[in-house]
Amino acid sequence: AQSVSQHNHHVILSEAASLELGCNYSYGGTVNLFWYVQYPGQHLQLLLKYFSGDPLVKGIKGFEAEFIKSKFSFNLRKPSVQWSDTAEYFCAVNAGRDDKIIFGKGTRLHILP
Amino acid sequence: GAVVSQHPSRVICKSGTSVKIECRSLDFQATTMFWYRQFPKQSLMLMATSNEGSKATYEQGVEKDKFLINHASLTLSTLTVTSAHPEDSSFYICSARDPGIQSKGELFFGEGSRLTVL
């Protein structure tokens, strides 16, 4: 069965710091990978996704993620975070012929002004 | 992007009663919708896949008779928590995939419904 692991449960950074959130998945075949964000009081929204092609994916608000197949990873990065990036971030995977998307446990990011 | 709406956003009920939560895709037709449950400080747990015109597919460990799912039309799926108990208190989120080409299979989420069972 497919699963998603996020290594950091809670991350605290100062503004302008660089960000990297880890995500690993377990599935040997073709995968579609996603990062979703949930801002305080709002519903989940898509940050970026990887289906195929260039493994370096650029999303909204300056976020990017790199798919490394050999490491089963899809880490999220941002060179310089802002206070408004305070939110919870979820990595998710859709694998094989399944239509469903499985989520990691999420990483709560807190940016200090 | 596509819009998915849930109703009600908050509901409080007494133990033993049933509660219905609606999930609507407002500007697209969704043959498949997904119901998730989110515990405090935890991830979204997929409960079931709701299929229009057929039975829902439940994940392992989710009680079918407890969480009734009906997908009566291409824009509406309902989740009914039957004989609710305090342990059913949670945040329930629905999502749907817009089959439109532009969306490329992206999943769109409702606002969520917070259920509190007294």
Coordinates of C-alpha atoms in Angstrom, one line a residue:
Chain A
A1 CA 0.0 0.0 0.0
Q2 CA 1.2 3.5 -0.7
S3 CA 2.2 5.7 2.1
V4 CA 3.7 9.2 2.6
S5 CA 6.1 10.3 5.3
Q6 CA 6.8 13.8 6.3
H7 CA 9.8 14.1 8.5
N8 CA 9.2 17.5 10.2
H9 CA 6.1 17.9 12.3
H10 CA 6.7 21.5 13.4
V11 CA 9.1 23.9 11.9
I12 CA 9.9 27.4 13.1
L13 CA 11.8 29.9 11.0
S14 CA 12.5 33.6 10.8
E15 CA 11.5 35.6 7.8
A16 CA 13.9 35.4 4.9
A17 CA 15.2 32.0 6.0
S18 CA 15.4 29.2 3.5
L19 CA 12.9 26.4 3.8
E20 CA 13.0 22.7 3.0
L21 CA 10.3 20.3 4.1
G22 CA 11.0 16.6 3.6
C23 CA 8.6 14.1 2.0
N24 CA 9.1 10.5 1.2
Y25 CA 6.7 8.0 -0.3
S26 CA 6.6 4.3 -0.6
Y27 CA 5.5 2.9 -4.0
G28 CA 7.6 1.3 -6.6
G29 CA 5.7 2.4 -9.7
T30 CA 4.5 5.6 -11.4
V31 CA 3.4 8.2 -9.0
N32 CA 1.8 11.6 -9.0
L33 CA 3.0 13.9 -6.2
F34 CA 1.4 16.9 -4.6
W35 CA 2.0 19.5 -2.0
Y36 CA -1.0 21.1 -0.4
V37 CA -1.1 24.0 2.0
Q38 CA -3.7 24.9 4.6
Y39 CA -3.5 28.5 5.8
P40 CA -5.1 29.2 9.2
G41 CA -8.9 29.1 9.0
Q42 CA -8.9 28.2 5.3
H43 CA -9.3 25.0 3.3
L44 CA -6.6 23.0 1.6
Q45 CA -5.3 24.3 -1.6
L46 CA -2.7 23.0 -4.1
L47 CA 0.8 24.4 -4.0
L48 CA 2.3 22.4 -6.8
K49 CA 2.2 18.9 -8.4
Y50 CA 4.4 16.5 -10.3
F51 CA 2.9 14.2 -12.9
S52 CA 5.8 13.7 -15.3
G53 CA 8.6 15.6 -17.1
D54 CA 11.0 18.0 -15.4
P55 CA 11.5 16.7 -11.8
L56 CA 11.9 20.2 -10.6
V57 CA 8.4 21.6 -10.2
K58 CA 7.6 25.3 -9.6
G59 CA 4.4 26.2 -7.8
I60 CA 2.7 29.2 -6.5
K61 CA 4.1 31.8 -4.1
G62 CA 7.7 31.0 -4.9
F63 CA 7.6 27.4 -3.8
E64 CA 9.3 24.6 -5.7
A65 CA 9.7 20.8 -5.2
E66 CA 12.1 18.3 -6.6
F67 CA 11.1 14.7 -7.4
I68 CA 14.1 12.4 -6.9
K69 CA 12.9 9.0 -8.0
S70 CA 15.9 7.1 -6.6
K71 CA 15.2 8.5 -3.2
F72 CA 11.4 8.3 -3.4
S73 CA 11.4 11.9 -2.3
F74 CA 9.5 15.1 -3.2
N75 CA 10.9 17.8 -0.9
L76 CA 9.4 21.2 -0.8
R77 CA 11.6 24.3 -0.9
K78 CA 11.5 28.0 -0.8
P79 CA 14.6 30.2 -0.8
S80 CA 13.2 33.0 1.4
V81 CA 10.1 32.5 3.5
Q82 CA 7.6 35.2 4.5
W83 CA 5.4 35.6 7.6
S84 CA 2.4 34.9 5.4
D85 CA 3.8 31.4 4.7
T86 CA 2.7 30.3 8.2
A87 CA 0.5 27.4 7.5
E88 CA 0.3 23.6 7.5
Y89 CA 1.8 21.8 4.6
F90 CA 0.8 18.4 3.4
C91 CA 2.6 16.1 1.0
A92 CA 0.4 13.7 -0.9
V93 CA 0.7 10.9 -3.4
N94 CA -1.5 9.2 -6.0
A95 CA 0.0 6.0 -7.2
G96 CA -0.8 3.2 -9.6
R97 CA -4.3 2.9 -10.9
D98 CA -5.8 4.2 -7.7
D99 CA -7.8 7.3 -8.1
K100 CA -7.3 8.3 -4.4
I101 CA -4.7 10.6 -2.9
I102 CA -3.0 9.6 0.3
F103 CA -1.7 12.4 2.6
G104 CA 1.3 12.7 4.9
K105 CA 0.8 13.8 8.5
G106 CA 1.6 17.4 7.6
T107 CA 4.2 19.9 8.7
R108 CA 3.2 22.9 10.7
L109 CA 5.3 25.9 9.6
H110 CA 5.5 28.9 11.8
I111 CA 7.4 32.0 10.5
L112 CA 8.5 34.6 13.0
P113 CA 8.2 38.2 11.8
Chain B
G1 CA -10.0 26.9 -9.9
A2 CA -12.9 24.6 -9.4
V3 CA -15.1 25.1 -6.3
V4 CA -16.2 22.5 -3.8
S5 CA -18.6 23.5 -1.1
Q6 CA -19.5 21.7 2.1
H7 CA -22.5 22.3 4.4
P8 CA -22.8 22.7 7.3
S9 CA -19.4 24.1 8.3
R10 CA -20.1 23.3 11.9
V11 CA -22.6 21.0 13.6
I12 CA -23.2 20.1 17.2
C13 CA -25.4 17.1 17.9
K14 CA -26.4 14.9 20.8
S15 CA -25.0 11.4 21.1
G16 CA -27.2 8.9 19.3
T17 CA -28.5 11.2 16.6
S18 CA -27.5 11.2 12.9
V19 CA -25.9 14.0 11.1
K20 CA -25.7 14.6 7.3
I21 CA -23.0 16.6 5.6
E22 CA -23.3 17.7 2.0
C23 CA -20.5 18.1 -0.5
R24 CA -21.2 19.9 -3.8
S25 CA -19.1 20.6 -6.8
L26 CA -20.3 24.0 -7.9
D27 CA -18.8 24.5 -11.4
F28 CA -18.0 21.0 -12.6
Q29 CA -19.4 17.5 -12.6
A30 CA -17.6 15.1 -10.3
T31 CA -18.2 11.4 -10.9
T32 CA -15.9 10.7 -8.0
M33 CA -15.6 12.5 -4.6
F34 CA -13.5 11.6 -1.6
W35 CA -14.3 11.9 2.0
Y36 CA -11.5 12.5 4.5
R37 CA -11.4 12.8 8.3
Q38 CA -8.9 15.0 10.0
F39 CA -8.0 14.6 13.6
P40 CA -6.4 17.5 15.5
K41 CA -2.8 17.9 14.6
Q42 CA -2.9 14.9 12.3
S43 CA -3.2 14.2 8.6
L44 CA -6.2 13.7 6.5
M45 CA -7.3 10.1 6.6
L46 CA -9.2 8.9 3.6
M47 CA -12.5 7.4 4.7
A48 CA -14.1 6.5 1.4
T49 CA -14.4 7.1 -2.3
S50 CA -17.9 8.2 -3.4
N51 CA -18.9 7.1 -6.8
E52 CA -21.9 8.6 -8.6
G53 CA -24.6 6.1 -9.2
S54 CA -22.9 3.3 -7.3
K55 CA -21.8 2.2 -3.9
A56 CA -19.0 4.0 -2.1
T57 CA -15.7 2.3 -1.7
Y58 CA -14.6 2.4 2.0
E59 CA -11.1 2.3 3.3
Q60 CA -10.0 -0.5 5.7
G61 CA -11.2 0.1 9.2
V62 CA -14.0 2.5 8.2
E63 CA -17.5 1.3 9.2
K64 CA -19.8 1.3 6.2
D65 CA -22.9 1.3 8.4
K66 CA -21.6 4.1 10.5
F67 CA -20.6 6.5 7.7
L68 CA -23.2 6.3 5.0
I69 CA -22.2 7.8 1.7
N70 CA -24.6 8.7 -1.1
H71 CA -23.6 10.2 -4.4
A72 CA -26.9 10.8 -6.0
S73 CA -25.9 13.2 -8.7
L74 CA -22.8 14.4 -10.5
T75 CA -22.6 17.5 -8.2
L76 CA -23.6 16.2 -4.8
S77 CA -22.3 13.6 -2.3
T78 CA -23.5 13.3 1.2
L79 CA -21.9 11.7 4.3
T80 CA -24.3 10.7 7.1
V81 CA -22.8 9.9 10.5
T82 CA -25.3 7.5 12.0
S83 CA -25.9 7.2 15.7
A84 CA -23.1 9.6 16.4
H85 CA -20.9 9.3 19.5
P86 CA -18.4 11.6 21.0
E87 CA -15.5 9.7 19.4
D88 CA -17.0 10.6 16.0
S89 CA -16.3 14.3 16.7
S90 CA -13.8 15.4 14.0
F91 CA -13.3 17.6 11.0
Y92 CA -14.7 16.0 7.9
I93 CA -13.5 17.2 4.5
C94 CA -14.7 16.3 1.0
S95 CA -12.8 16.7 -2.2
A96 CA -13.5 16.1 -5.9
R97 CA -11.4 15.9 -9.0
D98 CA -12.3 18.2 -11.8
P99 CA -12.0 16.0 -14.9
G100 CA -11.5 19.0 -17.1
I101 CA -8.2 19.1 -19.0
Q102 CA -7.0 22.3 -17.6
S103 CA -7.1 21.0 -14.1
K104 CA -5.1 17.9 -15.0
G105 CA -6.6 15.8 -12.2
E106 CA -6.1 18.3 -9.4
L107 CA -8.1 17.6 -6.3
F108 CA -10.2 20.4 -5.0
F109 CA -11.3 20.5 -1.4
G110 CA -14.4 21.7 0.5
E111 CA -14.1 24.0 3.5
G112 CA -14.6 21.1 5.9
S113 CA -17.3 20.4 8.4
R114 CA -16.5 20.3 12.1
L115 CA -18.7 17.8 13.9
T116 CA -19.0 17.9 17.7
V117 CA -21.0 15.1 19.4
L118 CA -22.0 15.9 23.0

